PDB file of C-alpha atoms in Angstrom:
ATOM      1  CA  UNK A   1      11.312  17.310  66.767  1.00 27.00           C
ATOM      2  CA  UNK A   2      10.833  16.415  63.065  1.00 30.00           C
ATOM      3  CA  UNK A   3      11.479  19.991  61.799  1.00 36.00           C
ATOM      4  CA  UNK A   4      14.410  22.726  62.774  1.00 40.00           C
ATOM      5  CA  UNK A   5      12.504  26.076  61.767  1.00 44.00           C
ATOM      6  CA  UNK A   6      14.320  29.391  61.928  1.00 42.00           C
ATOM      7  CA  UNK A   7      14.307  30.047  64.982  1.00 49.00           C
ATOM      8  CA  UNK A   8      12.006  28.512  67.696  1.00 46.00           C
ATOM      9  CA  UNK A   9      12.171  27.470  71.635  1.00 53.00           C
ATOM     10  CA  UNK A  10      13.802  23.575  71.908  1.00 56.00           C
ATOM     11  CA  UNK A  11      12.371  23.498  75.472  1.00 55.00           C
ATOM     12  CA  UNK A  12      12.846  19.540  75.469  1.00 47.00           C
ATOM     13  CA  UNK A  13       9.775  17.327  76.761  1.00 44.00           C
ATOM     14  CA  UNK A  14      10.251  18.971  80.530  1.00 41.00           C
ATOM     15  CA  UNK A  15       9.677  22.436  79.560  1.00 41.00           C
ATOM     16  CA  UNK A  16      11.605  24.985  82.204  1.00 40.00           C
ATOM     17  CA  UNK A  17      14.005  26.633  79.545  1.00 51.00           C
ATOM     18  CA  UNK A  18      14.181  27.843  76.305  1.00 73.00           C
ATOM     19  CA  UNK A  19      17.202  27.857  73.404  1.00 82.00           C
ATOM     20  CA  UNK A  20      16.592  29.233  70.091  1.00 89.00           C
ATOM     21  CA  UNK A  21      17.611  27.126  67.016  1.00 90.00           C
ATOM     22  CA  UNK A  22      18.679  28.192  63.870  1.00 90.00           C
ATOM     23  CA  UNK A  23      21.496  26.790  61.081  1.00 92.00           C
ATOM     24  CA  UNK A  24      23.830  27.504  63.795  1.00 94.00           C
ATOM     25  CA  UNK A  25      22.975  25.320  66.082  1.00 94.00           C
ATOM     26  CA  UNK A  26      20.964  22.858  64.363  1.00 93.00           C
ATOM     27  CA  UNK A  27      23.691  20.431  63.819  1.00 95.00           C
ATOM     28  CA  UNK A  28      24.251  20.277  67.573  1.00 95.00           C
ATOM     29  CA  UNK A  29      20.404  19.845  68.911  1.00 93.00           C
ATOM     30  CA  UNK A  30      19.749  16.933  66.212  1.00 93.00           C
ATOM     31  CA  UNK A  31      22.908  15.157  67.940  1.00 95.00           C
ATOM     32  CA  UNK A  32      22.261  15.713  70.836  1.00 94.00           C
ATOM     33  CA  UNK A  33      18.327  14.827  70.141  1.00 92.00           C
ATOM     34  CA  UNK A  34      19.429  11.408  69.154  1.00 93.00           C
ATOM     35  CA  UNK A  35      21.675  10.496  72.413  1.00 94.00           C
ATOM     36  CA  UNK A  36      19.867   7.408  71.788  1.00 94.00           C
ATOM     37  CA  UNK A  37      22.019   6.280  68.883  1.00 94.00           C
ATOM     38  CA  UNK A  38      25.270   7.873  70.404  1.00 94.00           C
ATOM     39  CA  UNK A  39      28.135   4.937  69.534  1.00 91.00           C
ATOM     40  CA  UNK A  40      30.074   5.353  72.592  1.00 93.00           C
ATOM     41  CA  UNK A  41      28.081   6.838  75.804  1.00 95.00           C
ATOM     42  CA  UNK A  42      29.953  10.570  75.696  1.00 97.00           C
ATOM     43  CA  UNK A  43      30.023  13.424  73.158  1.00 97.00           C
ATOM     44  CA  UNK A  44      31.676  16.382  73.518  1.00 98.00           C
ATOM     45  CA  UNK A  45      29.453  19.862  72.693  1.00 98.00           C
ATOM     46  CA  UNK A  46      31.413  22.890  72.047  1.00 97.00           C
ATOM     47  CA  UNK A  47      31.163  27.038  71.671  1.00 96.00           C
ATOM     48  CA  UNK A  48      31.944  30.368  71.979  1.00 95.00           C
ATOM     49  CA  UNK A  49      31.532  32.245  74.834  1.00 93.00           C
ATOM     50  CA  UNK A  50      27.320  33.279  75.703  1.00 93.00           C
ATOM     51  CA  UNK A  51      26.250  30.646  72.754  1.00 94.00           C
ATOM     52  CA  UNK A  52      24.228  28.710  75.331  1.00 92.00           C
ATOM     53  CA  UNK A  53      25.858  25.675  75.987  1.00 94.00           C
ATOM     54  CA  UNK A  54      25.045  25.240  79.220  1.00 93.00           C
ATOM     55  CA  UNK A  55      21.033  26.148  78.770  1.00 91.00           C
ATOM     56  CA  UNK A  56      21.201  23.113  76.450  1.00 92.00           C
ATOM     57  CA  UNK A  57      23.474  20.982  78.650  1.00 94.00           C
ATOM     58  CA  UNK A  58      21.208  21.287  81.022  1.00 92.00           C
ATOM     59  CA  UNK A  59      17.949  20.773  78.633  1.00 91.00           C
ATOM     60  CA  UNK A  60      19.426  17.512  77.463  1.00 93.00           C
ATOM     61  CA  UNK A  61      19.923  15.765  81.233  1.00 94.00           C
ATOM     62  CA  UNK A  62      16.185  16.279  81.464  1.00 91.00           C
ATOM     63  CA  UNK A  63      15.346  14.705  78.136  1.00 90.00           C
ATOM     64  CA  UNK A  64      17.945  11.992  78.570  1.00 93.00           C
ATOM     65  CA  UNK A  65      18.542  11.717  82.399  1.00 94.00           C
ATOM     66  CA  UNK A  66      22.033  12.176  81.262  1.00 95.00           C
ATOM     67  CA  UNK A  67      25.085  13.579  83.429  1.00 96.00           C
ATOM     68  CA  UNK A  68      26.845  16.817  81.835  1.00 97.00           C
ATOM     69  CA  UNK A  69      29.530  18.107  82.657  1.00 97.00           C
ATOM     70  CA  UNK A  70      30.118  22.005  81.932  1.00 96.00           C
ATOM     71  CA  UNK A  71      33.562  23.382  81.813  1.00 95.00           C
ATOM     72  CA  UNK A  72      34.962  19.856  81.135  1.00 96.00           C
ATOM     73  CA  UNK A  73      38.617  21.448  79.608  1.00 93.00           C
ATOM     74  CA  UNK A  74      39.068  22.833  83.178  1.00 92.00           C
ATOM     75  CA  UNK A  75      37.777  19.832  84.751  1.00 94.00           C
ATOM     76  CA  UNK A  76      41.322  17.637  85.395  1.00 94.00           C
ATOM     77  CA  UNK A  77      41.938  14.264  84.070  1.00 96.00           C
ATOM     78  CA  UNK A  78      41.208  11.860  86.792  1.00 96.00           C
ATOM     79  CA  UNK A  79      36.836  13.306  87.092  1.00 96.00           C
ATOM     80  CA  UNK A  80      36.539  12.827  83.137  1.00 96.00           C
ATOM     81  CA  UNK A  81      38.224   9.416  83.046  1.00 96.00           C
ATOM     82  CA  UNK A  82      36.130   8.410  85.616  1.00 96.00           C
ATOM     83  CA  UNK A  83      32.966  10.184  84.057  1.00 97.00           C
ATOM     84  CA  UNK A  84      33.773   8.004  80.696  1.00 95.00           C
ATOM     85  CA  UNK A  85      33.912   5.174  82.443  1.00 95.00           C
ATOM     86  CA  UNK A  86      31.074   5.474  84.758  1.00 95.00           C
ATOM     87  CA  UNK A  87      29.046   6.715  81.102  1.00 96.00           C
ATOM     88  CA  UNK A  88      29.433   3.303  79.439  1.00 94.00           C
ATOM     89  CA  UNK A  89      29.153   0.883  82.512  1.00 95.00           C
ATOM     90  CA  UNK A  90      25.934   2.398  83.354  1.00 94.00           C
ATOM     91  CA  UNK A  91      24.685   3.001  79.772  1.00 94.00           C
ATOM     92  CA  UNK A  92      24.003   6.625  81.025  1.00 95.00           C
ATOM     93  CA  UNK A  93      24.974   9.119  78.088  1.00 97.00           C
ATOM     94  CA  UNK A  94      27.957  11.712  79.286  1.00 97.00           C
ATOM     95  CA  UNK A  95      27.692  15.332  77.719  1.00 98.00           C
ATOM     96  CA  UNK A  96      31.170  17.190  78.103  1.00 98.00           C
ATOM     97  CA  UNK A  97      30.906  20.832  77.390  1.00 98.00           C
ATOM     98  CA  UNK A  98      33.824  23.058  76.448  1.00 97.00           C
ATOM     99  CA  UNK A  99      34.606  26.428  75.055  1.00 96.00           C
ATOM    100  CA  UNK A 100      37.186  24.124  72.622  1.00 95.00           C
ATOM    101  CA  UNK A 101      37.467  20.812  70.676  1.00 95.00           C
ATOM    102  CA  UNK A 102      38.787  18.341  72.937  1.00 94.00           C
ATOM    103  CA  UNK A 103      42.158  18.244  70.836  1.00 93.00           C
ATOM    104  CA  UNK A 104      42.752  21.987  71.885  1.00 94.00           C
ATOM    105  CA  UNK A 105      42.278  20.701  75.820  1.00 95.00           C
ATOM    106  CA  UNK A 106      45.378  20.153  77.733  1.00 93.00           C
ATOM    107  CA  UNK A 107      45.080  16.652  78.758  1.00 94.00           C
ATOM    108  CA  UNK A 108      48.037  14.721  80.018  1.00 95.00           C
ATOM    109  CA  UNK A 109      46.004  11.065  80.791  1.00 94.00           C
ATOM    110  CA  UNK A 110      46.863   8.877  77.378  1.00 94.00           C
ATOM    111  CA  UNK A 111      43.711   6.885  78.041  1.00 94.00           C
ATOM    112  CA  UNK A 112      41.779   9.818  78.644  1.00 94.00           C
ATOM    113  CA  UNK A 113      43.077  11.133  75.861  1.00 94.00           C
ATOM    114  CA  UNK A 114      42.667   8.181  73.787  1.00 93.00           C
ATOM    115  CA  UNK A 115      38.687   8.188  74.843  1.00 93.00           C
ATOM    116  CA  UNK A 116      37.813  11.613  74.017  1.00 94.00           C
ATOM    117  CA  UNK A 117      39.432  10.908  70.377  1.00 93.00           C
ATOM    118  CA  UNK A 118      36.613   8.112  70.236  1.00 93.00           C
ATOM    119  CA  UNK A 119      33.696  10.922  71.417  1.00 94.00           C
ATOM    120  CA  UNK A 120      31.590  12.782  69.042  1.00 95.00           C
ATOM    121  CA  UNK A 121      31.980  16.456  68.797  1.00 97.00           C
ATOM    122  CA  UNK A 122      29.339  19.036  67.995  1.00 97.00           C
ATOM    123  CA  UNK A 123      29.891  22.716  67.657  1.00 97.00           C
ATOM    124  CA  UNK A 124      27.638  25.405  68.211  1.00 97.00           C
ATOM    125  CA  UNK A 125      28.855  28.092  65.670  1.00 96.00           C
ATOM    126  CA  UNK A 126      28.557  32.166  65.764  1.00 95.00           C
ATOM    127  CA  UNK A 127      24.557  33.092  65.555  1.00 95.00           C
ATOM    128  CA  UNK A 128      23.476  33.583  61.798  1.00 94.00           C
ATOM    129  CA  UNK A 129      21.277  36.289  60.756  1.00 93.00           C
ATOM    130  CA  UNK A 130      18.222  35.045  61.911  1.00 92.00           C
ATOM    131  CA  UNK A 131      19.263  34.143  65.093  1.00 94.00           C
ATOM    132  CA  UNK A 132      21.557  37.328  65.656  1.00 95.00           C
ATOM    133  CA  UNK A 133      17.779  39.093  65.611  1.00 95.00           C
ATOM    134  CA  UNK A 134      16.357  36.549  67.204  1.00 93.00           C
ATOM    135  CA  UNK A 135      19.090  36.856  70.329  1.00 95.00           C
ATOM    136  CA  UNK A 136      18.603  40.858  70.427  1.00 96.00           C
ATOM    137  CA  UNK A 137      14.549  40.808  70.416  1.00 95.00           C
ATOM    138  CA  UNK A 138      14.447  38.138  73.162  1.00 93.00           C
ATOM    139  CA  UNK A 139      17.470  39.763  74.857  1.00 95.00           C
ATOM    140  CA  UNK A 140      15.412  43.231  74.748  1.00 95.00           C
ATOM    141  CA  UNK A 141      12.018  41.997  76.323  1.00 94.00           C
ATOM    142  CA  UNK A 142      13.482  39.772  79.139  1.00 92.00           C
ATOM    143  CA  UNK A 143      16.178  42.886  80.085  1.00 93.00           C
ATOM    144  CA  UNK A 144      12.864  44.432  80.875  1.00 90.00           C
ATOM    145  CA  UNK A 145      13.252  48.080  79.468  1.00 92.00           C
ATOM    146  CA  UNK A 146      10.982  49.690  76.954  1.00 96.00           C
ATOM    147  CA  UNK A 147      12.147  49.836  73.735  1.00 96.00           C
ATOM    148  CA  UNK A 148      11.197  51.052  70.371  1.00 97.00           C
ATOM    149  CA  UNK A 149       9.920  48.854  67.581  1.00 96.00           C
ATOM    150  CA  UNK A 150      12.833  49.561  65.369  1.00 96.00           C
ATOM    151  CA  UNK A 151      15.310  48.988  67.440  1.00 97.00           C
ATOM    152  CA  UNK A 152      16.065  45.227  67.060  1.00 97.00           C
ATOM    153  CA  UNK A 153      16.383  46.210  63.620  1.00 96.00           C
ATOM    154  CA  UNK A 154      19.065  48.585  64.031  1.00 95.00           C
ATOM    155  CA  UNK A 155      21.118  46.830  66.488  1.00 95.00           C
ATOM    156  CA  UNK A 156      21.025  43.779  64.106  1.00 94.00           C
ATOM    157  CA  UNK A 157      22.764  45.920  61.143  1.00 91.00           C
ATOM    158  CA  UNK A 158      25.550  47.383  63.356  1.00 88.00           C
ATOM    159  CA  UNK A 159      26.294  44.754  65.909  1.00 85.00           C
ATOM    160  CA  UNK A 160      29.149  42.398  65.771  1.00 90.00           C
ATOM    161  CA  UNK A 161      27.622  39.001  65.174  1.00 91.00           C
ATOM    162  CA  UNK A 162      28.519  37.493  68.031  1.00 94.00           C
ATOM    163  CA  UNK A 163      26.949  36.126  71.323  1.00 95.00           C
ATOM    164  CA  UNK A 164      29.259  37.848  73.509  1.00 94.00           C
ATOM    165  CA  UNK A 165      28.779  40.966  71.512  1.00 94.00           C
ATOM    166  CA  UNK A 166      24.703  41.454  71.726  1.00 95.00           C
ATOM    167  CA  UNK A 167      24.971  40.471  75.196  1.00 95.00           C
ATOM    168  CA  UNK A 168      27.146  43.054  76.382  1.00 95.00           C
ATOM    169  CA  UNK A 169      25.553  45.604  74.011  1.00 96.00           C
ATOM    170  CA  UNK A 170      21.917  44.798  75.604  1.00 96.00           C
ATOM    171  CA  UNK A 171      23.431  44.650  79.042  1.00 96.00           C
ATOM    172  CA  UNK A 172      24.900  48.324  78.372  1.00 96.00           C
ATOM    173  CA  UNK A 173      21.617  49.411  76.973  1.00 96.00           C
ATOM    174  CA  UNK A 174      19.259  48.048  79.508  1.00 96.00           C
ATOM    175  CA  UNK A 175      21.745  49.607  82.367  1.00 96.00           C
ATOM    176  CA  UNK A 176      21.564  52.979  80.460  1.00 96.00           C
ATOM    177  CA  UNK A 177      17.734  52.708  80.458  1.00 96.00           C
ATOM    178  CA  UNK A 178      17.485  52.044  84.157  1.00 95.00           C
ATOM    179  CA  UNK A 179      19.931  54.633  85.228  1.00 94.00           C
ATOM    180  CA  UNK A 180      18.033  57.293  83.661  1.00 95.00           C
ATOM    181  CA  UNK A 181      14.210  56.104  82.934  1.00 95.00           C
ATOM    182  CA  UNK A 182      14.667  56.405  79.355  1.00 95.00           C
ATOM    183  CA  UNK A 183      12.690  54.359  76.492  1.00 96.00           C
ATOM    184  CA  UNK A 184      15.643  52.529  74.454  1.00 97.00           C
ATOM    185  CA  UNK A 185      14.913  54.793  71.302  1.00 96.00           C
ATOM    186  CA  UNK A 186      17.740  54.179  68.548  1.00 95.00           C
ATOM    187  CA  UNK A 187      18.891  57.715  69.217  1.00 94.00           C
ATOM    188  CA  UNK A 188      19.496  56.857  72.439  1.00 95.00           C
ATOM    189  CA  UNK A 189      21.148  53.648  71.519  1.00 95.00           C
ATOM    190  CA  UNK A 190      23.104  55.337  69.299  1.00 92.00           C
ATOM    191  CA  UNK A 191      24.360  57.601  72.301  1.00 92.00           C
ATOM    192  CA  UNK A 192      24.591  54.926  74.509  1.00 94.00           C
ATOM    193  CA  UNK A 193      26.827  52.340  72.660  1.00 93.00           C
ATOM    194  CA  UNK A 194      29.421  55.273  71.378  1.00 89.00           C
ATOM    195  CA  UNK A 195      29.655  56.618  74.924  1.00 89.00           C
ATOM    196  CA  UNK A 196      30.134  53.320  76.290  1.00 87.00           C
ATOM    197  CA  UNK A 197      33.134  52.043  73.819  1.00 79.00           C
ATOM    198  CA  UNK A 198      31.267  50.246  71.398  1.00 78.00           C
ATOM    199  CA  UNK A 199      32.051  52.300  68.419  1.00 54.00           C
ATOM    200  CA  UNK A 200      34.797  49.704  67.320  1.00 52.00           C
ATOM    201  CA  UNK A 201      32.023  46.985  67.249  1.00 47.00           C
ATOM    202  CA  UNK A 202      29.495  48.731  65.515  1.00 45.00           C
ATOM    203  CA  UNK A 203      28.996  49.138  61.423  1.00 48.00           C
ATOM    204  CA  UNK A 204      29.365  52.728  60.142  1.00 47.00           C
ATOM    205  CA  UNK A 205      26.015  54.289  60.954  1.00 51.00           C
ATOM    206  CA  UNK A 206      24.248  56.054  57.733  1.00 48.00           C
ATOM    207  CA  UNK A 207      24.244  59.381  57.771  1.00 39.00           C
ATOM    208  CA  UNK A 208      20.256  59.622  56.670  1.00 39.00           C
ATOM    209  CA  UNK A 209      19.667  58.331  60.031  1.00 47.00           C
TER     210      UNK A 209
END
């Protein structure tokens, strides 16, 4: 890609998945776009929980036939060393994913320690405004629920900004709908979200509403 637009599908030249980029995340795809120029065969992509990590783990080993490994903090010293190593023999590119830096992991292998000092790290940060909308739209229509038209809207001003947060709040909703064949008007998400706990996560609601 020669552009990052705000947002759009990165579905890599395979196709079979979908991860919307925006500022947030931007940094990240370029890097991990250009695997090509990598210095040392491994880099290290990091994020908070729901932020799609492994979606685009798993779009990058089809653009760069690449091994990744997800959960690498919890994966034990002795499988990354040997990862590195087997990364830079082969001249295979090595994508470590991790909820933290690698300097946050508890590693107790000085050389694997000393190797993951020489990997680059990209972050994938908390979703900006754009993609905050972008996350609760998308999140709506594949849930599979009707909704109403301003309802994306309305989540987006009261919703923690976080990918953990509109996930759970458009699981909740979409269970709701289900459970009682209701359209996902904002009254009723309004309802919905207070009933289910999510009062503490939500803006103060206007009263004109």
């Amino acid at each position: 890609m020669s552009q990052i637009s705000l947002p759009f599908d990165w579905t890599g030249q395979g196709g079979g998945g979908d991860f919307l980029v925006s500022d947030a995340n931007a940094i990240a795809v370029r890097h991990l776009e250009g695997w090509r120029d990598w210095p040392v065969q491994t880099s290290v992509l990091s994020g908070p929980p729901r932020s799609g990590k492994s979606t685009l783990g798993r779009l990058f080993a089809r653009i760069s036939g690449g091994e990744v490994i997800d959960n690498a903090e919890g994966a034990g010293d002795e499988p990354l060393f040997h990862a590195w190593n087997r990364a830079q023999l082969d001249q295979r590119p090595l994508l470590l994913i991790a909820d933290h830096a690698p300097q946050h992991w508890t590693v107790a292998l000085p050389d694997l320690r000393s190797r993951l000092s020489a990997a680059a790290h990209v972050r994938i940060e908390e979703p900006d405004e754009a993609l905050a909308l972008a996350l609760i739209e998308r999140g709506l229509t594949r849930a599979g629920s009707a909704w109403a038209a301003d309802l994306p809207e309305w989540l987006h001003k009261r919703i923690e900004r976080s990918y953990a947060a509109i996930a759970a709040v458009i699981d909740c909703l979409n269970a709701a709908s289900l459970s009682s064949s209701r359209k996902i008007s904002v009254q009723f998400a309004r309802e919905t979200l207070q009933n289910a706990g999510f009062l503490p996560i939500l803006y103060s609601d206007p009263a004109s509403e």
